[in-house]
CSV table of C-alpha atoms and ligand atoms in Angstrom, one decimal:
chain,number,residue,atom,x,y,z
A,1,MET,CA,30.9,56.3,-30.7
A,2,ALA,CA,28.3,58.2,-28.6
A,3,LYS,CA,28.3,58.3,-24.7
A,4,PHE,CA,26.5,59.6,-21.8
A,5,TRP,CA,27.6,61.0,-18.4
A,6,PHE,CA,26.4,60.9,-15.4
A,7,ILE,CA,26.1,63.2,-12.7
A,8,THR,CA,24.9,63.1,-9.2
A,9,GLY,CA,24.0,66.0,-6.9
A,10,SER,CA,24.6,65.9,-3.5
A,11,GLN,CA,26.6,68.0,-1.0
A,12,PHE,CA,28.7,68.3,2.2
A,13,LEU,CA,26.0,68.3,4.8
A,14,TYR,CA,24.9,64.8,5.6
A,15,GLY,CA,29.0,64.1,5.6
A,16,GLU,CA,31.3,61.9,4.2
A,17,GLU,CA,30.2,58.5,4.8
A,18,THR,CA,26.7,59.9,2.9
A,19,ILE,CA,28.8,61.3,0.0
A,20,ARG,CA,30.7,57.5,-0.2
A,21,GLN,CA,27.7,56.0,0.0
A,22,VAL,CA,25.8,58.2,-2.8
A,23,GLU,CA,28.7,57.5,-5.4
A,24,GLU,CA,28.7,53.6,-4.8
A,25,ASP,CA,24.5,53.7,-5.3
A,26,SER,CA,25.2,56.2,-8.4
A,27,LYS,CA,27.9,53.6,-9.9
A,28,VAL,CA,25.3,50.7,-9.1
A,29,ILE,CA,22.6,52.6,-11.0
A,30,VAL,CA,24.5,53.3,-13.9
A,31,ASP,CA,25.4,49.4,-14.2
A,32,GLY,CA,22.2,48.6,-14.1
A,33,LEU,CA,21.0,50.8,-16.9
A,34,LYS,CA,20.8,48.5,-20.1
A,35,LEU,CA,20.7,51.4,-23.0
A,36,PRO,CA,21.8,51.3,-26.7
A,37,PHE,CA,24.7,53.8,-26.0
A,38,PRO,CA,27.1,53.7,-22.9
A,39,VAL,CA,26.6,56.3,-20.1
A,40,GLU,CA,29.8,56.7,-18.1
A,41,TYR,CA,29.3,57.7,-14.1
A,42,LYS,CA,31.6,60.9,-13.8
A,43,LEU,CA,31.0,62.4,-10.5
A,44,THR,CA,29.4,63.4,-7.3
A,45,ALA,CA,28.7,66.9,-7.4
A,46,LYS,CA,28.9,68.8,-4.3
A,47,THR,CA,30.1,72.6,-5.2
A,48,GLU,CA,29.5,74.9,-8.0
A,49,ALA,CA,32.7,74.7,-9.1
A,50,GLU,CA,32.6,71.4,-9.7
A,51,ILE,CA,29.7,71.5,-11.7
A,52,GLU,CA,30.9,74.0,-13.8
A,53,LYS,CA,33.8,72.3,-14.7
A,54,VAL,CA,32.2,69.0,-15.5
A,55,VAL,CA,30.0,70.8,-17.8
A,56,ARG,CA,32.6,72.4,-19.9
A,57,GLU,CA,34.3,69.1,-20.3
A,58,ALA,CA,30.8,67.5,-21.6
A,59,ASN,CA,31.1,70.4,-23.7
A,60,TYR,CA,34.0,70.1,-25.3
A,61,ASP,CA,34.0,66.3,-25.3
A,62,GLU,CA,33.8,65.2,-29.2
A,63,GLU,CA,32.0,62.1,-27.7
A,64,CYS,CA,29.6,63.0,-25.0
A,65,ALA,CA,26.2,63.3,-26.5
A,66,GLY,CA,24.2,64.7,-23.4
A,67,ILE,CA,24.2,64.5,-19.5
A,68,ILE,CA,22.3,62.6,-17.3
A,69,THR,CA,21.5,64.1,-13.7
A,70,PHE,CA,19.9,62.6,-10.7
A,71,CYS,CA,20.3,63.9,-7.1
A,72,HIS,CA,20.4,61.7,-4.5
A,73,THR,CA,20.4,63.8,-1.6
A,74,PHE,CA,19.2,67.1,-1.3
A,75,SER,CA,21.5,69.0,-3.9
A,76,PRO,CA,20.9,73.0,-3.2
A,77,SER,CA,20.1,73.8,-6.7
A,78,LYS,CA,21.7,77.5,-7.0
A,79,MET,CA,25.1,75.5,-7.3
A,80,TRP,CA,24.1,74.5,-10.4
A,81,ILE,CA,23.5,77.6,-12.4
A,82,ASN,CA,26.8,78.7,-14.0
A,83,GLY,CA,27.0,75.0,-14.6
A,84,LEU,CA,23.8,74.4,-17.0
A,85,THR,CA,23.8,78.1,-17.7
A,86,LEU,CA,26.9,77.0,-20.4
A,87,LEU,CA,25.4,73.6,-20.9
A,88,GLN,CA,25.5,73.0,-24.9
A,89,LYS,CA,24.5,69.3,-24.4
A,90,PRO,CA,21.1,67.3,-24.4
A,91,TRP,CA,20.3,67.3,-20.9
A,92,LEU,CA,17.9,64.4,-19.4
A,93,HIS,CA,17.1,64.7,-15.6
A,94,LEU,CA,16.3,61.3,-14.4
A,95,HIS,CA,14.4,61.6,-11.4
A,96,THR,CA,14.6,58.6,-9.4
A,97,GLN,CA,15.6,57.2,-6.5
A,98,PHE,CA,17.6,54.1,-5.1
A,99,ASN,CA,15.3,52.0,-3.6
A,100,GLU,CA,12.3,51.0,-4.9
A,101,THR,CA,10.4,51.1,-2.0
A,102,ILE,CA,10.0,52.8,2.1
A,103,PRO,CA,11.5,50.3,4.2
A,104,ASN,CA,9.6,49.8,7.5
A,105,GLU,CA,12.2,48.9,9.9
A,106,ALA,CA,15.1,50.7,8.3
A,107,ILE,CA,13.9,54.2,7.8
A,108,ASP,CA,15.4,56.7,10.4
A,109,MET,CA,16.6,59.8,9.8
A,110,ASP,CA,20.1,58.7,8.2
A,111,TYR,CA,18.0,56.9,6.0
A,112,MET,CA,15.8,60.1,5.5
A,113,ASN,CA,19.2,62.0,4.7
A,114,LEU,CA,20.2,59.7,1.9
A,115,HIS,CA,17.3,59.1,0.2
A,116,GLN,CA,15.8,62.1,-0.8
A,117,SER,CA,15.3,62.2,-4.1
A,118,ALA,CA,12.0,63.4,-4.0
A,119,HIS,CA,12.9,66.2,-2.3
A,120,GLY,CA,16.6,66.9,-3.9
A,121,ASP,CA,15.0,66.0,-7.3
A,122,ARG,CA,12.3,69.1,-7.0
A,123,GLU,CA,14.9,71.3,-6.5
A,124,HIS,CA,16.9,70.3,-9.3
A,125,GLY,CA,13.8,70.2,-11.2
A,126,PHE,CA,12.9,74.1,-10.2
A,127,ILE,CA,16.3,75.5,-11.2
A,128,GLY,CA,16.0,73.7,-14.7
A,129,ALA,CA,12.3,75.3,-15.0
A,130,ARG,CA,13.6,78.9,-14.0
A,131,LEU,CA,16.4,78.7,-16.1
A,132,ARG,CA,14.3,78.1,-19.2
A,133,ALA,CA,16.6,75.0,-19.5
A,134,PRO,CA,15.7,72.6,-22.6
A,135,ARG,CA,15.5,69.5,-20.8
A,136,THR,CA,13.9,65.9,-20.6
A,137,VAL,CA,12.7,64.9,-17.5
A,138,VAL,CA,11.9,60.9,-16.9
A,139,ALA,CA,10.2,59.8,-13.6
A,140,GLY,CA,10.2,56.6,-12.2
A,141,TYR,CA,12.5,53.7,-10.7
A,142,TRP,CA,15.5,53.1,-12.6
A,143,LYS,CA,15.3,49.3,-12.8
A,144,ASP,CA,12.1,49.7,-14.6
A,145,PRO,CA,12.3,48.6,-18.0
A,146,ALA,CA,9.4,51.1,-19.2
A,147,VAL,CA,11.7,54.1,-17.4
A,148,GLN,CA,14.9,52.7,-19.1
A,149,GLU,CA,13.1,52.9,-22.5
A,150,LYS,CA,12.5,56.8,-21.9
A,151,ILE,CA,15.9,57.2,-21.3
A,152,ALA,CA,17.0,55.0,-24.6
A,153,GLN,CA,14.6,57.3,-26.4
A,154,TRP,CA,16.1,60.5,-25.2
A,155,GLN,CA,19.2,59.0,-26.6
A,156,ARG,CA,18.5,58.4,-29.6
A,157,ALA,CA,17.2,61.7,-30.0
A,158,ALA,CA,20.5,62.9,-28.3
A,159,VAL,CA,22.8,60.9,-30.7
A,160,GLY,CA,20.6,62.4,-33.8
A,161,ALA,CA,20.9,66.1,-32.4
A,162,LYS,CA,25.0,65.1,-32.5
A,163,PHE,CA,24.7,63.7,-36.4
A,164,SER,CA,22.4,66.6,-37.2
A,165,ARG,CA,24.9,69.3,-35.8
A,166,SER,CA,27.5,67.8,-38.3
A,167,LEU,CA,25.5,66.8,-41.0
A,168,LYS,CA,26.4,67.7,-44.7
A,169,ILE,CA,23.7,67.7,-47.1
A,170,VAL,CA,24.4,67.4,-51.0
A,171,ARG,CA,22.4,68.6,-53.9
A,172,PHE,CA,22.4,67.8,-57.0
A,173,GLY,CA,20.5,70.6,-59.1
A,174,ASP,CA,17.7,72.7,-57.4
A,175,ASN,CA,14.2,72.7,-56.3
A,176,MET,CA,11.6,71.0,-58.4
A,177,ARG,CA,10.2,74.4,-60.4
A,178,GLU,CA,7.3,76.4,-58.6
A,179,VAL,CA,7.1,73.6,-55.4
A,180,ALA,CA,7.2,75.6,-52.5
A,181,VAL,CA,7.2,72.9,-49.3
A,182,THR,CA,10.5,71.8,-50.4
A,183,GLU,CA,12.0,75.0,-50.4
A,184,GLY,CA,13.1,76.8,-47.3
A,185,ASP,CA,15.8,78.9,-45.1
A,186,LYS,CA,18.9,76.9,-45.3
A,187,VAL,CA,20.8,79.7,-43.1
A,188,GLU,CA,17.9,79.3,-40.8
A,189,ALA,CA,18.5,75.4,-40.6
A,190,GLN,CA,22.2,75.8,-40.2
A,191,ILE,CA,21.8,78.0,-37.3
A,192,LYS,CA,18.9,75.6,-35.8
A,193,LEU,CA,20.4,72.3,-37.0
A,194,GLY,CA,23.6,72.8,-37.8
A,195,TRP,CA,23.0,71.4,-41.3
A,196,GLN,CA,25.4,72.6,-44.0
A,197,VAL,CA,23.2,72.5,-47.3
A,198,ASN,CA,25.3,73.3,-50.4
A,199,THR,CA,24.6,72.7,-54.1
A,200,TRP,CA,27.0,70.6,-56.3
A,201,ALA,CA,26.4,70.8,-60.6
A,202,VAL,CA,24.9,67.6,-62.3
A,203,GLY,CA,27.8,68.3,-64.5
A,204,ASP,CA,30.2,67.2,-61.9
A,205,LEU,CA,27.9,64.5,-61.3
A,206,VAL,CA,28.3,63.3,-64.5
A,207,GLN,CA,32.0,63.7,-64.6
A,208,GLU,CA,32.4,61.5,-61.9
A,209,MET,CA,30.2,58.6,-63.6
A,210,HIS,CA,32.4,58.4,-66.3
A,211,LYS,CA,35.5,57.6,-64.3
A,212,VAL,CA,33.6,54.3,-62.7
A,213,THR,CA,35.5,51.3,-63.9
A,214,GLU,CA,33.9,48.2,-65.0
A,215,ALA,CA,35.3,46.3,-61.5
A,216,GLU,CA,33.4,48.8,-59.6
A,217,ILE,CA,30.6,48.1,-60.9
A,218,ASP,CA,30.8,44.1,-61.0
A,219,ALA,CA,31.2,44.5,-57.0
A,220,LEU,CA,27.9,46.5,-56.7
A,221,MET,CA,26.2,44.2,-58.8
A,222,ALA,CA,27.2,41.1,-56.9
A,223,GLU,CA,25.4,43.1,-53.6
A,224,TYR,CA,22.5,44.1,-55.7
A,225,ALA,CA,22.1,40.5,-56.3
A,226,LYS,CA,22.7,39.2,-52.9
A,227,LEU,CA,19.7,41.9,-51.8
A,228,TYR,CA,17.7,41.8,-54.5
A,229,THR,CA,16.0,39.5,-57.7
A,230,PHE,CA,16.3,40.7,-60.8
A,231,GLU,CA,16.4,39.3,-64.3
A,232,GLU,CA,18.8,39.1,-66.9
A,233,LYS,CA,17.6,41.1,-69.5
A,234,ASP,CA,17.7,44.6,-67.6
A,235,THR,CA,21.3,43.8,-66.5
A,236,GLU,CA,22.3,47.2,-69.0
A,237,ALA,CA,20.1,49.2,-67.2
A,238,ILE,CA,20.8,48.0,-63.7
A,239,ARG,CA,24.5,48.5,-64.6
A,240,TYR,CA,23.9,52.0,-65.4
A,241,GLN,CA,22.1,52.6,-61.9
A,242,ALA,CA,25.3,51.0,-60.4
A,243,ARG,CA,27.5,53.6,-62.2
A,244,GLU,CA,25.2,56.3,-60.7
A,245,GLU,CA,25.1,55.2,-57.0
A,246,ILE,CA,29.1,54.9,-57.0
A,247,ALA,CA,29.2,58.7,-58.9
A,248,ILE,CA,26.8,59.8,-56.2
A,249,GLU,CA,28.3,58.1,-53.2
A,250,LYS,CA,31.8,59.2,-54.1
A,251,ILE,CA,31.2,62.7,-53.9
A,252,LEU,CA,29.2,61.7,-50.8
A,253,VAL,CA,32.1,60.4,-49.1
A,254,ARG,CA,34.3,63.4,-50.5
A,255,GLU,CA,32.0,65.9,-49.4
A,256,GLY,CA,31.7,64.5,-45.7
A,257,ALA,CA,27.8,64.0,-46.4
A,258,MET,CA,25.6,61.4,-45.2
A,259,ALA,CA,22.7,63.3,-46.9
A,260,PHE,CA,21.3,63.9,-50.5
A,261,SER,CA,19.0,65.7,-53.1
A,262,ASN,CA,18.2,65.3,-56.8
A,263,THR,CA,15.5,66.6,-59.0
A,264,PHE,CA,14.3,64.9,-62.1
A,265,GLN,CA,14.3,68.5,-63.8
A,266,ASP,CA,18.1,68.4,-63.9
A,267,LEU,CA,19.7,65.5,-65.1
A,268,HIS,CA,21.9,66.9,-67.9
A,269,GLY,CA,24.2,64.0,-69.2
A,270,MET,CA,22.0,61.2,-67.5
A,271,LYS,CA,20.8,58.8,-69.0
A,272,GLN,CA,18.0,57.4,-66.4
A,273,LEU,CA,16.7,59.0,-63.4
A,274,PRO,CA,18.3,57.7,-60.1
A,275,GLY,CA,15.6,54.9,-59.3
A,276,LEU,CA,17.4,51.6,-57.9
A,277,ALA,CA,20.9,54.3,-56.7
A,278,SER,CA,19.2,56.5,-54.4
A,279,GLN,CA,17.2,53.7,-53.1
A,280,HIS,CA,20.3,51.5,-52.1
A,281,LEU,CA,21.9,54.6,-50.9
A,282,MET,CA,18.9,55.5,-48.7
A,283,HIS,CA,19.6,51.4,-47.4
A,284,LYS,CA,23.0,51.7,-46.6
A,285,GLY,CA,22.0,55.0,-44.4
A,286,TYR,CA,22.0,57.8,-46.5
A,287,GLY,CA,19.4,60.4,-46.3
A,288,PHE,CA,17.3,61.5,-49.6
A,289,GLY,CA,14.8,64.1,-50.9
A,290,ALA,CA,13.5,64.3,-54.4
A,291,GLU,CA,13.0,67.2,-56.0
A,292,GLY,CA,15.9,69.1,-54.4
A,293,ASP,CA,13.7,68.2,-50.7
A,294,TRP,CA,17.0,69.3,-48.7
A,295,LYS,CA,14.9,68.9,-45.3
A,296,THR,CA,13.3,65.7,-46.3
A,297,ALA,CA,17.2,64.4,-47.2
A,298,GLY,CA,18.1,66.0,-43.6
A,299,MET,CA,15.8,64.6,-41.7
A,300,THR,CA,15.6,60.5,-43.2
A,301,ALA,CA,19.3,60.6,-42.6
A,302,ILE,CA,19.2,61.9,-39.0
A,303,ILE,CA,16.2,59.4,-38.0
A,304,LYS,CA,18.4,56.5,-39.8
A,305,ALA,CA,21.2,57.7,-37.2
A,306,MET,CA,19.3,57.7,-34.6
A,307,TYR,CA,17.6,53.8,-35.5
A,308,PRO,CA,20.6,52.6,-37.9
A,309,ASP,CA,18.9,49.1,-38.2
A,310,GLY,CA,15.6,50.3,-38.4
A,311,ALA,CA,12.8,50.8,-41.2
A,312,THR,CA,12.9,54.4,-42.8
A,313,SER,CA,12.1,55.8,-45.7
A,314,PHE,CA,12.0,58.6,-47.6
A,315,MET,CA,8.0,58.9,-48.7
A,316,GLU,CA,5.4,60.9,-50.5
A,317,ASP,CA,1.4,60.5,-50.1
A,318,TYR,CA,0.2,59.9,-53.5
A,319,THR,CA,-3.7,59.1,-54.0
A,320,TYR,CA,-6.4,58.5,-51.2
A,321,ASP,CA,-9.0,55.3,-51.4
A,322,TYR,CA,-12.2,56.9,-49.5
A,323,LYS,CA,-13.4,53.9,-48.8
A,324,HIS,CA,-11.0,51.6,-47.4
A,325,GLU,CA,-9.5,54.9,-45.6
A,326,LEU,CA,-6.2,54.0,-46.8
A,327,ILE,CA,-3.5,56.7,-48.0
A,328,LEU,CA,-1.3,55.2,-50.9
A,329,GLY,CA,2.4,55.9,-50.3
A,330,SER,CA,5.0,55.6,-53.0
A,331,HIS,CA,7.3,57.7,-55.1
A,332,MET,CA,7.8,57.8,-58.7
A,333,LEU,CA,11.0,55.5,-57.9
A,334,GLU,CA,13.0,56.7,-55.1
A,335,VAL,CA,11.4,54.6,-51.2
A,336,CYS,CA,14.0,52.6,-49.5
A,337,PRO,CA,13.8,48.9,-48.8
A,338,SER,CA,14.4,49.0,-45.5
A,339,ILE,CA,10.7,49.5,-45.0
A,340,ALA,CA,10.1,46.2,-47.6
A,341,ALA,CA,7.8,43.2,-46.3
A,342,ASP,CA,9.6,40.6,-48.2
A,343,LYS,CA,13.1,40.5,-50.4
A,344,PRO,CA,12.3,43.1,-53.0
A,345,ARG,CA,12.8,42.8,-57.4
A,346,ILE,CA,14.5,45.1,-59.1
A,347,GLU,CA,12.9,45.8,-62.3
A,348,VAL,CA,12.8,48.2,-65.4
A,349,HIS,CA,10.0,50.1,-66.9
A,350,HIS,CA,9.0,53.2,-68.5
A,351,LEU,CA,9.1,56.3,-66.4
A,352,GLY,CA,6.6,59.4,-68.0
A,353,ILE,CA,8.3,62.1,-66.1
A,354,GLY,CA,11.6,63.4,-66.6
A,355,GLY,CA,11.9,62.2,-70.7
A,356,LYS,CA,14.7,60.0,-69.6
A,357,GLU,CA,15.5,56.4,-70.7
A,358,ASP,CA,13.4,53.5,-68.6
A,359,PRO,CA,15.2,53.2,-65.2
A,360,ALA,CA,15.8,50.3,-63.1
A,361,ARG,CA,14.4,50.7,-59.7
A,362,ILE,CA,13.7,48.5,-56.7
A,363,VAL,CA,9.7,47.4,-56.1
A,364,PHE,CA,8.2,46.1,-53.1
A,365,GLU,CA,5.3,46.1,-50.8
A,366,GLY,CA,6.2,48.2,-47.4
A,367,LYS,CA,5.7,45.6,-44.5
A,368,ALA,CA,2.6,46.3,-41.9
A,369,GLY,CA,3.3,47.9,-38.4
A,370,LYS,CA,3.1,51.2,-36.7
A,371,ALA,CA,4.9,54.0,-37.8
A,372,LYS,CA,5.1,57.8,-38.1
A,373,ALA,CA,5.0,60.0,-41.2
A,374,ILE,CA,7.7,63.2,-40.3
A,375,SER,CA,8.1,66.4,-42.4
A,376,LEU,CA,10.0,69.5,-41.9
A,377,ILE,CA,8.6,72.6,-43.2
A,378,ASP,CA,10.1,75.9,-42.9
A,379,ILE,CA,6.8,78.3,-42.0
A,380,GLY,CA,8.2,81.5,-42.0
A,381,GLY,CA,10.4,82.6,-39.2
A,382,ARG,CA,10.8,79.3,-37.9
A,383,LEU,CA,11.3,75.6,-38.8
A,384,ARG,CA,8.6,73.3,-37.7
A,385,LEU,CA,8.6,69.4,-37.4
A,386,ILE,CA,5.3,67.5,-37.9
A,387,SER,CA,5.1,63.9,-37.0
A,388,GLN,CA,2.0,61.8,-37.2
A,389,ASP,CA,0.9,58.4,-36.1
A,390,VAL,CA,0.2,56.4,-38.7
A,391,THR,CA,-0.4,52.4,-39.2
A,392,CYS,CA,0.7,50.6,-42.7
A,393,GLU,CA,-1.2,48.1,-43.9
A,394,LYS,CA,0.0,45.4,-46.6
A,395,PRO,CA,-2.4,47.0,-49.6
A,396,PHE,CA,-5.4,45.7,-50.7
A,397,GLN,CA,-5.0,44.8,-53.9
A,398,ASP,CA,-2.3,44.6,-56.2
A,399,MET,CA,-2.2,47.0,-58.7
A,400,PRO,CA,-0.2,45.6,-61.3
A,401,ASN,CA,0.4,48.8,-63.1
A,402,LEU,CA,2.0,50.3,-60.5
A,403,PRO,CA,5.8,49.1,-60.8
A,404,VAL,CA,7.1,51.1,-57.7
A,405,ALA,CA,7.8,50.6,-54.5
A,406,ARG,CA,4.7,51.5,-52.5
A,407,THR,CA,2.7,50.9,-49.1
A,408,MET,CA,-0.7,51.8,-47.5
A,409,TRP,CA,-1.1,53.6,-44.1
A,410,ARG,CA,-4.3,55.5,-41.7
A,411,PRO,CA,-3.5,58.3,-40.1
A,412,GLU,CA,-4.4,59.1,-36.5
A,413,PRO,CA,-6.7,60.2,-35.2
A,414,SER,CA,-9.0,59.0,-37.9
A,415,PHE,CA,-8.7,58.9,-41.5
A,416,LEU,CA,-10.7,62.4,-42.4
A,417,ASP,CA,-9.4,64.3,-39.1
A,418,GLY,CA,-5.8,63.1,-39.6
A,419,LEU,CA,-5.8,64.5,-43.3
A,420,THR,CA,-7.4,67.4,-41.7
A,421,CYS,CA,-4.8,68.2,-39.1
A,422,TRP,CA,-1.8,67.3,-41.6
A,423,ILE,CA,-3.4,70.1,-43.7
A,424,ILE,CA,-3.9,72.4,-41.1
A,425,ALA,CA,-0.5,72.1,-39.8
A,426,GLY,CA,0.7,72.5,-43.6
A,427,GLY,CA,2.7,69.4,-43.8
A,428,ALA,CA,4.4,68.7,-46.5
A,429,HIS,CA,3.3,65.6,-49.4
A,430,HIS,CA,7.4,64.0,-48.8
A,431,THR,CA,7.6,62.5,-45.7
A,432,VAL,CA,10.1,60.4,-43.4
A,433,LEU,CA,8.1,57.3,-42.7
A,434,SER,CA,9.7,55.5,-39.5
A,435,TYR,CA,8.2,52.3,-38.1
A,436,GLU,CA,10.9,52.6,-34.9
A,437,ILE,CA,10.9,56.3,-33.7
A,438,THR,CA,8.4,57.2,-31.0
A,439,THR,CA,6.2,60.5,-30.0
A,440,GLN,CA,9.2,60.9,-27.5
A,441,ALA,CA,12.0,61.1,-29.2
A,442,VAL,CA,10.8,63.0,-31.8
A,443,HIS,CA,9.9,65.6,-29.1
A,444,ASP,CA,13.0,65.5,-27.4
A,445,PHE,CA,15.1,66.3,-30.4
A,446,ALA,CA,12.7,68.9,-31.3
A,447,ALA,CA,13.1,70.1,-27.7
A,448,ILE,CA,17.3,69.8,-28.2
A,449,MET,CA,17.0,71.7,-31.5
A,450,GLY,CA,14.5,74.0,-30.0
A,451,ILE,CA,12.4,73.9,-32.8
A,452,GLU,CA,8.7,73.9,-33.2
A,453,LEU,CA,6.8,70.3,-32.9
A,454,VAL,CA,3.4,69.2,-33.8
A,455,VAL,CA,2.2,65.7,-33.2
A,456,ILE,CA,-1.0,64.9,-34.8
A,457,ASP,CA,-1.8,61.4,-32.7
A,458,LYS,CA,-5.1,59.9,-31.7
A,459,ASP,CA,-5.6,62.3,-29.2
A,460,THR,CA,-5.7,65.4,-31.9
A,461,LYS,CA,-8.8,67.6,-32.8
A,462,PRO,CA,-8.4,69.8,-35.7
A,463,TYR,CA,-9.8,72.8,-33.9
A,464,THR,CA,-7.4,72.3,-31.1
A,465,LEU,CA,-4.6,72.2,-33.1
A,466,GLU,CA,-5.3,74.9,-35.0
A,467,ARG,CA,-5.6,76.9,-31.7
A,468,ASP,CA,-2.1,75.7,-30.8
A,469,LEU,CA,-0.7,76.6,-34.2
A,470,MET,CA,-1.6,80.2,-33.5
A,471,LEU,CA,-0.2,80.0,-29.2
A,472,GLY,CA,3.1,78.6,-31.3
A,473,ASP,CA,3.0,82.1,-33.8
A,474,VAL,CA,2.9,83.8,-30.4
A,475,ILE,CA,5.0,81.8,-28.5
A,476,TYR,CA,7.9,82.0,-31.7
A,477,ALA,CA,7.2,85.8,-32.4
A,478,ARG,CA,8.6,86.7,-28.5
A,479,ARG,CA,11.4,84.6,-29.4
B,1,MN,MN1,8.0,64.0,-55.0
């Protein structure tokens, strides 16, 4: 379980009584934070040695996913330099104040000495800026739900970062031949994101499939029956997908991996492309990328870890409707049922690509709502994370001859400018579609990992974006 540490800054100048009050107030603040992950009050730091010690402890604590700092009084921040220089965990500077308003009668010099976040937090902010330290700054009254929501989103990004740094991705087979955007520097991905991306032979997967028992398949079929509807006549094809799912998951568990990729061009010894198998594994929290796309597999797994009960799926932009200004998103088979509007069905249909038997797949329509399309690309010399605001809509027609999971969405800032911006930024056709993730959480995650972020939202303009990307080339060339 991830935990966060709360460290208050102060000093000895105002006497013991003030420090005691600072400590009490800090505990009240920590108790008042209603967040997805617990926050633990650690100490009121008054010396360089105390700060260095607590940072070292945070770095080595398995559960600590980040630190939150706040300076209740004036805290000279030179005492924070050595500690913050050593810090290896995400940092949030909470620029708050114990009281919401300035009390007319109670305010005197003692009150001023105790309540000077507007003063001490600026010193603290300066040292963060001076160190060029990656941090998230949240300003506002700590009881305000909007302020707490910002802390919550940072927590999710920090949890995503923690998950990322231990993420293993199993690749069954290589990339789809000749495809560019799904390629990338796996060494760079491990340096920046911590991902261990390695390959496993499809032959080993097939051997594992042979070892799956009928009883194991029966148990998984019972689970399918609870979640999805299907017809008796399709049982045999569905049981084959269950066999594939069980074998894939056994390898993932054995390797400690939370994401995988495969490719229809390398299914030697397998009768069906894993459709239902990949979809149900995604539903359980595993990341998936088709055609060898380990980058989208990794990001899918991370966003699922950030929002465990959220609607998050591997996705692909397929076809446009210029008249309705909508993108049809789908895949050959592999879309996660967590984004389904209604109870999904399992169906078996012919698949023209791959030359295998008709695969069972989960079919549904994606739900309506605000979401983000997220793409991680290797732009050469650096990783770029692209996040585009989109609005998903119920498909306006039933498309009876397209028996796959599908959804439709309109990108920001407008349909055509949204497409233009995506193309300018180099975004892939594969994305992670997530309904819960916020721009702040994507930003905080990119900042923690030290990778480039491109946000395409209602305010983005193609020409300004082009200039930002050129500036990015200059910034990253200097690093
Ligand atoms: Mn694809």
